[in-house]
mmCIF file of C-alpha atoms and ligand atoms in Angstrom:
data_model
loop_
_atom_site.group_PDB
_atom_site.id
_atom_site.type_symbol
_atom_site.label_atom_id
_atom_site.label_comp_id
_atom_site.label_asym_id
_atom_site.label_seq_id
_atom_site.Cartn_x
_atom_site.Cartn_y
_atom_site.Cartn_z
ATOM 1 C CA UNK E 1 14.344 5.936 -10.836
ATOM 2 C CA UNK E 2 17.319 6.991 -8.775
ATOM 3 C CA UNK E 3 18.112 8.939 -5.621
ATOM 4 C CA UNK E 4 20.649 11.725 -5.656
ATOM 5 C CA UNK E 5 21.367 14.077 -2.766
ATOM 6 C CA UNK E 6 18.344 12.629 -0.883
ATOM 7 C CA UNK E 7 15.957 13.532 -3.701
ATOM 8 C CA UNK E 8 14.076 11.165 -6.020
ATOM 9 C CA UNK E 9 14.715 11.317 -9.772
ATOM 10 C CA UNK E 10 12.795 9.672 -12.608
ATOM 11 C CA UNK E 11 16.002 9.599 -14.657
ATOM 12 C CA UNK E 12 19.429 11.261 -14.641
ATOM 13 C CA UNK E 13 17.999 14.622 -15.624
ATOM 14 C CA UNK E 14 14.527 14.668 -14.107
ATOM 15 C CA UNK E 15 13.751 15.038 -10.415
ATOM 16 C CA UNK E 16 10.179 14.221 -9.378
ATOM 17 C CA UNK E 17 8.111 17.332 -8.553
ATOM 18 C CA UNK E 18 9.339 18.740 -5.236
ATOM 19 C CA UNK E 19 6.888 20.725 -3.090
ATOM 20 C CA UNK E 20 8.635 22.231 -0.108
ATOM 21 C CA UNK E 21 6.887 22.217 3.255
ATOM 22 C CA UNK E 22 7.543 23.958 6.567
ATOM 23 C CA UNK E 23 6.296 20.782 8.294
ATOM 24 C CA UNK E 24 9.678 19.166 8.824
ATOM 25 C CA UNK E 25 12.544 18.846 11.262
ATOM 26 C CA UNK E 26 16.280 18.412 11.194
ATOM 27 C CA UNK E 27 18.511 15.720 9.796
ATOM 28 C CA UNK E 28 17.802 12.044 10.367
ATOM 29 C CA UNK E 29 19.384 8.743 9.448
ATOM 30 C CA UNK E 30 16.442 6.714 8.152
ATOM 31 C CA UNK E 31 16.222 3.104 9.329
ATOM 32 C CA UNK E 32 12.662 2.137 8.399
ATOM 33 C CA UNK E 33 10.013 2.771 5.767
ATOM 34 C CA UNK E 34 6.474 3.571 6.946
ATOM 35 C CA UNK E 35 3.464 3.303 4.616
ATOM 36 C CA UNK E 36 0.325 5.446 4.943
ATOM 37 C CA UNK E 37 -2.889 6.338 3.168
ATOM 38 C CA UNK E 38 -3.839 9.994 2.846
ATOM 39 C CA UNK E 39 -7.573 9.595 3.479
ATOM 40 C CA UNK E 40 -7.819 12.555 1.106
ATOM 41 C CA UNK E 41 -9.730 13.505 -2.035
ATOM 42 C CA UNK E 42 -6.725 13.561 -4.400
ATOM 43 C CA UNK E 43 -2.933 13.496 -4.431
ATOM 44 C CA UNK E 44 -2.931 17.216 -5.260
ATOM 45 C CA UNK E 45 -5.150 18.149 -2.324
ATOM 46 C CA UNK E 46 -3.117 15.966 0.039
ATOM 47 C CA UNK E 47 0.184 17.487 -1.109
ATOM 48 C CA UNK E 48 -1.294 20.935 -0.663
ATOM 49 C CA UNK E 49 -2.514 20.077 2.845
ATOM 50 C CA UNK E 50 0.891 18.649 3.814
ATOM 51 C CA UNK E 51 2.451 21.995 2.773
ATOM 52 C CA UNK E 52 0.057 23.899 5.029
ATOM 53 C CA UNK E 53 1.588 24.928 8.391
ATOM 54 C CA UNK E 54 -1.726 24.282 10.162
ATOM 55 C CA UNK E 55 -1.574 20.612 9.113
ATOM 56 C CA UNK E 56 1.531 20.063 11.256
ATOM 57 C CA UNK E 57 1.957 16.935 9.126
ATOM 58 C CA UNK E 58 3.990 15.875 6.116
ATOM 59 C CA UNK E 59 5.567 12.878 4.433
ATOM 60 C CA UNK E 60 8.627 12.392 2.280
ATOM 61 C CA UNK E 61 6.563 11.239 -0.706
ATOM 62 C CA UNK E 62 2.954 11.220 -1.899
ATOM 63 C CA UNK E 63 2.100 8.640 -4.581
ATOM 64 C CA UNK E 64 -0.978 9.332 -6.698
ATOM 65 C CA UNK E 65 -3.402 6.795 -8.130
ATOM 66 C CA UNK E 66 -1.811 7.335 -11.550
ATOM 67 C CA UNK E 67 1.554 6.255 -10.103
ATOM 68 C CA UNK E 68 2.964 9.783 -10.101
ATOM 69 C CA UNK E 69 5.221 10.797 -7.197
ATOM 70 C CA UNK E 70 5.641 14.120 -5.405
ATOM 71 C CA UNK E 71 8.417 14.692 -2.874
ATOM 72 C CA UNK E 72 7.973 17.130 0.018
ATOM 73 C CA UNK E 73 10.936 16.443 2.319
ATOM 74 C CA UNK E 74 14.500 15.279 1.616
ATOM 75 C CA UNK E 75 14.943 11.665 2.682
ATOM 76 C CA UNK E 76 17.568 12.647 5.270
ATOM 77 C CA UNK E 77 15.262 15.166 6.963
ATOM 78 C CA UNK E 78 12.500 14.498 9.454
ATOM 79 C CA UNK E 79 8.995 14.474 7.967
ATOM 80 C CA UNK E 80 5.996 14.568 10.305
ATOM 81 C CA UNK E 81 4.116 11.438 9.247
ATOM 82 C CA UNK E 82 4.166 9.035 12.192
ATOM 83 C CA UNK E 83 3.051 11.086 15.217
ATOM 84 C CA UNK E 84 2.989 9.229 18.509
ATOM 85 C CA UNK E 85 4.454 5.892 17.542
ATOM 86 C CA UNK E 86 6.787 3.148 18.579
ATOM 87 C CA UNK E 87 8.522 0.130 17.141
ATOM 88 C CA UNK E 88 10.465 -2.492 19.046
ATOM 89 C CA UNK E 89 10.603 -0.268 22.101
ATOM 90 C CA UNK E 90 11.792 2.860 20.294
ATOM 91 C CA UNK E 91 9.468 5.847 20.253
ATOM 92 C CA UNK E 92 8.845 8.607 17.740
ATOM 93 C CA UNK E 93 9.357 6.999 14.330
ATOM 94 C CA UNK E 94 9.644 10.397 12.617
ATOM 95 C CA UNK E 95 13.176 10.542 13.965
ATOM 96 C CA UNK E 96 14.351 7.459 12.086
ATOM 97 C CA UNK E 97 11.977 6.607 9.247
ATOM 98 C CA UNK E 98 10.900 7.597 5.747
ATOM 99 C CA UNK E 99 7.146 8.085 5.256
ATOM 100 C CA UNK E 100 5.218 7.409 2.037
ATOM 101 C CA UNK E 101 1.605 8.534 1.680
ATOM 102 C CA UNK E 102 -0.598 6.746 -0.874
ATOM 103 C CA UNK E 103 -3.494 8.770 -2.280
ATOM 104 C CA UNK E 104 -6.517 6.806 -1.054
ATOM 105 C CA UNK E 105 -9.920 7.545 0.497
ATOM 106 C CA UNK E 106 -9.169 5.168 3.362
ATOM 107 C CA UNK E 107 -12.002 3.555 5.287
ATOM 108 C CA UNK E 108 -15.464 4.281 3.920
ATOM 109 C CA UNK E 109 -18.956 4.537 5.360
ATOM 110 C CA UNK E 110 -22.256 3.201 4.027
ATOM 111 C CA UNK E 111 -23.178 -0.126 2.472
ATOM 112 C CA UNK E 112 -22.815 -1.903 -0.897
ATOM 113 C CA UNK E 113 -24.092 0.351 -3.668
ATOM 114 C CA UNK E 114 -23.923 3.345 -1.333
ATOM 115 C CA UNK E 115 -20.312 3.650 -0.220
ATOM 116 C CA UNK E 116 -19.117 7.120 0.702
ATOM 117 C CA UNK E 117 -15.893 8.712 1.878
ATOM 118 C CA UNK E 118 -15.682 10.175 5.370
ATOM 119 C CA UNK E 119 -16.555 13.536 3.765
ATOM 120 C CA UNK E 120 -19.567 12.227 1.821
ATOM 121 C CA UNK E 121 -18.263 11.599 -1.701
ATOM 122 C CA UNK E 122 -19.910 8.593 -3.379
ATOM 123 C CA UNK E 123 -17.527 5.695 -4.178
ATOM 124 C CA UNK E 124 -18.369 3.071 -6.805
ATOM 125 C CA UNK E 125 -18.533 -0.559 -5.628
ATOM 126 C CA UNK E 126 -15.739 -1.560 -8.018
ATOM 127 C CA UNK E 127 -13.426 0.784 -6.044
ATOM 128 C CA UNK E 128 -14.258 -0.895 -2.750
ATOM 129 C CA UNK E 129 -12.934 -3.904 -0.845
ATOM 130 C CA UNK E 130 -14.585 -5.104 2.358
ATOM 131 C CA UNK E 131 -11.891 -6.496 4.602
ATOM 132 C CA UNK E 132 -11.235 -6.887 8.327
ATOM 133 C CA UNK E 133 -8.421 -4.858 9.848
ATOM 134 C CA UNK E 134 -5.781 -7.052 11.457
ATOM 135 C CA UNK E 135 -5.942 -5.238 14.803
ATOM 136 C CA UNK E 136 -9.646 -5.313 15.617
ATOM 137 C CA UNK E 137 -10.868 -7.805 13.010
ATOM 138 C CA UNK E 138 -13.746 -5.416 12.334
ATOM 139 C CA UNK E 139 -15.041 -5.586 8.764
ATOM 140 C CA UNK E 140 -14.804 -2.217 7.052
ATOM 141 C CA UNK E 141 -14.976 -0.962 3.497
ATOM 142 C CA UNK E 142 -11.796 0.484 1.976
ATOM 143 C CA UNK E 143 -10.933 2.107 -1.316
ATOM 144 C CA UNK E 144 -8.701 -0.275 -3.277
ATOM 145 C CA UNK E 145 -5.254 0.906 -4.355
ATOM 146 C CA UNK E 146 -4.532 1.212 -8.067
ATOM 147 C CA UNK E 147 -2.023 -1.108 -9.739
ATOM 148 C CA UNK E 148 -0.047 1.891 -11.063
ATOM 149 C CA UNK E 149 0.202 3.259 -7.540
ATOM 150 C CA UNK E 150 1.329 -0.069 -6.080
ATOM 151 C CA UNK E 151 3.875 -0.527 -8.874
ATOM 152 C CA UNK E 152 5.414 2.878 -8.106
ATOM 153 C CA UNK E 153 5.359 2.143 -4.374
ATOM 154 C CA UNK E 154 7.251 -1.119 -4.954
ATOM 155 C CA UNK E 155 9.832 0.552 -7.182
ATOM 156 C CA UNK E 156 10.409 3.538 -4.899
ATOM 157 C CA UNK E 157 10.300 1.333 -1.811
ATOM 158 C CA UNK E 158 12.969 -1.009 -3.167
ATOM 159 C CA UNK E 159 15.149 1.962 -4.128
ATOM 160 C CA UNK E 160 14.827 3.467 -0.647
ATOM 161 C CA UNK E 161 15.587 0.133 1.012
ATOM 162 C CA UNK E 162 18.794 -0.313 -0.953
ATOM 163 C CA UNK E 163 19.919 3.328 -0.829
ATOM 164 C CA UNK E 164 19.496 3.732 2.925
ATOM 165 C CA UNK E 165 19.909 0.064 3.924
ATOM 166 C CA UNK E 166 16.526 0.215 5.671
ATOM 167 C CA UNK E 167 15.779 -2.597 8.111
ATOM 168 C CA UNK E 168 12.079 -3.066 7.534
ATOM 169 C CA UNK E 169 8.831 -1.644 6.204
ATOM 170 C CA UNK E 170 5.797 -1.146 8.409
ATOM 171 C CA UNK E 171 2.336 0.358 8.191
ATOM 172 C CA UNK E 172 1.322 3.382 10.240
ATOM 173 C CA UNK E 173 -1.095 0.935 11.895
ATOM 174 C CA UNK E 174 1.876 -1.219 12.969
ATOM 175 C CA UNK E 175 3.617 1.635 14.785
ATOM 176 C CA UNK E 176 0.486 3.352 16.159
ATOM 177 C CA UNK E 177 -1.892 0.423 16.768
ATOM 178 C CA UNK E 178 -5.340 1.399 17.993
ATOM 179 C CA UNK E 179 -4.784 4.974 16.828
ATOM 180 C CA UNK E 180 -4.197 4.534 13.099
ATOM 181 C CA UNK E 181 -5.712 2.216 10.472
ATOM 182 C CA UNK E 182 -3.529 3.125 7.491
ATOM 183 C CA UNK E 183 -2.516 1.776 5.052
ATOM 184 C CA UNK E 184 -5.137 -0.838 6.025
ATOM 185 C CA UNK E 185 -5.936 -4.306 4.710
ATOM 186 C CA UNK E 186 -6.475 -3.168 1.095
ATOM 187 C CA UNK E 187 -2.724 -2.598 0.964
ATOM 188 C CA UNK E 188 -0.879 -5.881 0.120
ATOM 189 C CA UNK E 189 1.641 -5.489 2.941
ATOM 190 C CA UNK E 190 2.786 -9.112 2.989
ATOM 191 C CA UNK E 191 3.817 -9.189 -0.676
ATOM 192 C CA UNK E 192 5.116 -5.613 -0.496
ATOM 193 C CA UNK E 193 7.367 -6.496 2.447
ATOM 194 C CA UNK E 194 8.463 -9.675 0.728
ATOM 195 C CA UNK E 195 9.325 -7.774 -2.448
ATOM 196 C CA UNK E 196 11.322 -5.171 -0.520
ATOM 197 C CA UNK E 197 13.006 -7.479 1.962
ATOM 198 C CA UNK E 198 13.379 -10.508 -0.283
ATOM 199 C CA UNK E 199 11.841 -12.751 2.347
ATOM 200 C CA UNK E 200 9.262 -15.482 2.118
ATOM 201 C CA UNK E 201 5.632 -14.442 2.114
ATOM 202 C CA UNK E 202 3.978 -14.210 5.492
ATOM 203 C CA UNK E 203 2.131 -17.519 5.577
ATOM 204 C CA UNK E 204 -1.118 -16.063 6.880
ATOM 205 C CA UNK E 205 -1.529 -14.236 3.595
ATOM 206 C CA UNK E 206 -0.852 -17.258 1.404
ATOM 207 C CA UNK E 207 -3.557 -19.258 -0.361
ATOM 208 C CA UNK E 208 -3.561 -22.121 -2.830
ATOM 209 C CA UNK E 209 -6.126 -23.052 -5.461
ATOM 210 C CA UNK E 210 -7.870 -26.334 -4.590
ATOM 211 C CA UNK E 211 -8.748 -27.122 -8.219
ATOM 212 C CA UNK E 212 -7.965 -25.833 -11.709
ATOM 213 C CA UNK E 213 -9.486 -22.376 -11.348
ATOM 214 C CA UNK E 214 -10.472 -19.699 -13.842
ATOM 215 C CA UNK E 215 -9.020 -16.252 -13.215
ATOM 216 C CA UNK E 216 -10.954 -13.330 -14.637
ATOM 217 C CA UNK E 217 -10.701 -9.605 -15.306
ATOM 218 C CA UNK E 218 -13.423 -8.821 -12.759
ATOM 219 C CA UNK E 219 -15.487 -10.250 -9.897
ATOM 220 C CA UNK E 220 -18.020 -12.491 -11.669
ATOM 221 C CA UNK E 221 -18.430 -15.056 -14.431
ATOM 222 C CA UNK E 222 -19.557 -12.259 -16.787
ATOM 223 C CA UNK E 223 -15.951 -11.028 -16.813
ATOM 224 C CA UNK E 224 -13.486 -12.425 -19.355
ATOM 225 C CA UNK E 225 -11.008 -15.146 -18.412
ATOM 226 C CA UNK E 226 -7.380 -14.036 -18.369
ATOM 227 C CA UNK E 227 -5.025 -15.808 -20.838
ATOM 228 C CA UNK E 228 -3.384 -17.794 -17.993
ATOM 229 C CA UNK E 229 -6.794 -19.306 -17.121
ATOM 230 C CA UNK E 230 -7.318 -21.813 -15.656
ATOM 231 C CA UNK E 231 -4.728 -21.639 -12.884
ATOM 232 C CA UNK E 232 -3.451 -25.153 -12.067
ATOM 233 C CA UNK E 233 -4.476 -26.760 -8.780
ATOM 234 C CA UNK E 234 -2.072 -25.738 -6.037
ATOM 235 C CA UNK E 235 -1.207 -22.323 -7.497
ATOM 236 C CA UNK E 236 -0.064 -19.939 -4.747
ATOM 237 C CA UNK E 237 -2.009 -16.692 -4.416
ATOM 238 C CA UNK E 238 -2.230 -13.647 -2.216
ATOM 239 C CA UNK E 239 -5.614 -11.999 -1.747
ATOM 240 C CA UNK E 240 -5.563 -8.275 -2.523
ATOM 241 C CA UNK E 241 -9.253 -7.448 -2.212
ATOM 242 C CA UNK E 242 -12.657 -9.068 -2.145
ATOM 243 C CA UNK E 243 -16.129 -8.445 -3.408
ATOM 244 C CA UNK E 244 -18.569 -10.928 -1.957
ATOM 245 C CA UNK E 245 -17.312 -14.414 -2.707
ATOM 246 C CA UNK E 246 -14.951 -13.100 -5.427
ATOM 247 C CA UNK E 247 -11.343 -12.424 -4.492
ATOM 248 C CA UNK E 248 -8.864 -10.242 -6.317
ATOM 249 C CA UNK E 249 -5.591 -12.142 -6.188
ATOM 250 C CA UNK E 250 -1.937 -11.708 -6.990
ATOM 251 C CA UNK E 251 -0.643 -14.952 -8.534
ATOM 252 C CA UNK E 252 2.665 -15.719 -6.838
ATOM 253 C CA UNK E 253 3.656 -18.612 -9.078
ATOM 254 C CA UNK E 254 4.683 -18.292 -12.693
ATOM 255 C CA UNK E 255 1.818 -19.699 -14.779
ATOM 256 C CA UNK E 256 2.304 -20.376 -18.497
ATOM 257 C CA UNK E 257 5.377 -18.149 -18.395
ATOM 258 C CA UNK E 258 3.439 -15.234 -16.881
ATOM 259 C CA UNK E 259 4.618 -13.737 -13.603
ATOM 260 C CA UNK E 260 2.759 -11.458 -11.203
ATOM 261 C CA UNK E 261 -0.673 -11.860 -12.801
ATOM 262 C CA UNK E 262 -3.507 -10.063 -10.967
ATOM 263 C CA UNK E 263 -7.140 -11.066 -11.487
ATOM 264 C CA UNK E 264 -10.332 -12.299 -9.849
ATOM 265 C CA UNK E 265 -11.179 -15.852 -8.747
ATOM 266 C CA UNK E 266 -14.076 -17.528 -6.963
ATOM 267 C CA UNK E 267 -13.161 -17.706 -3.274
ATOM 268 C CA UNK E 268 -14.714 -21.136 -2.705
ATOM 269 C CA UNK E 269 -11.799 -22.833 -4.438
ATOM 270 C CA UNK E 270 -9.020 -21.396 -2.293
ATOM 271 C CA UNK E 271 -7.487 -22.838 0.820
ATOM 272 C CA UNK E 272 -5.349 -20.971 3.259
ATOM 273 C CA UNK E 273 -1.894 -22.430 3.232
ATOM 274 C CA UNK E 274 -0.678 -23.866 6.517
HETATM 275 ZN ZN1 ZN C 1 -0.591 7.564 8.451
#
């Protein structure tokens, strides 16, 4: 990918689909990246809504669950993604940030086996992570993000950071706490920030295996072990999602020559790293 004239390109010849929107303001100099979830039914429906004048909302990019990207606003123009917001004493993040929306149902209602979106669509358990939000610690159910979507977000995010020399990446929940929950705890913000900023992992998100531990394709012993199984004792992990006692983890260490392995482990054999 590359950025030319404040537009995103897949390669030298191919710009990503651009869907113009009236929901935008004048020129900005972006300083930050802000991550969101759409809480919508699909990337297409969210893009369409963000083009609708009645929405009075937009974002620079929408990333679908298949990893596809749509651009709505040039990166040097104001998109309307942050609303009432502040960061380090400065208000109105739309005036100095780039906003990325991730296609995601957001927080869900119901109970295991019966999860539903806010608008009543059934969501399969294997799409759901139950996690507390960092601001109120309340346990909620969230739709998990897809790996393809996160991979695109990392690639685009890194490109935006380097192109515009952005200072930091935040969630909408960071800049509008108490008002917004997105992108929520199903989004691996600590590793995402670390990847974009090249900093150490936030320690509160770091775990280590307390024994040699099998890592599997799904949450349960009925799922196959991954080739890197078992992870050695002391392997560093970040938890991406959980289902009961099973945790979906991103392996931060290189194991048997494999980097960035994602799989499921039994949560009893993890300790939070001090
Ligand atoms: Zn948002």
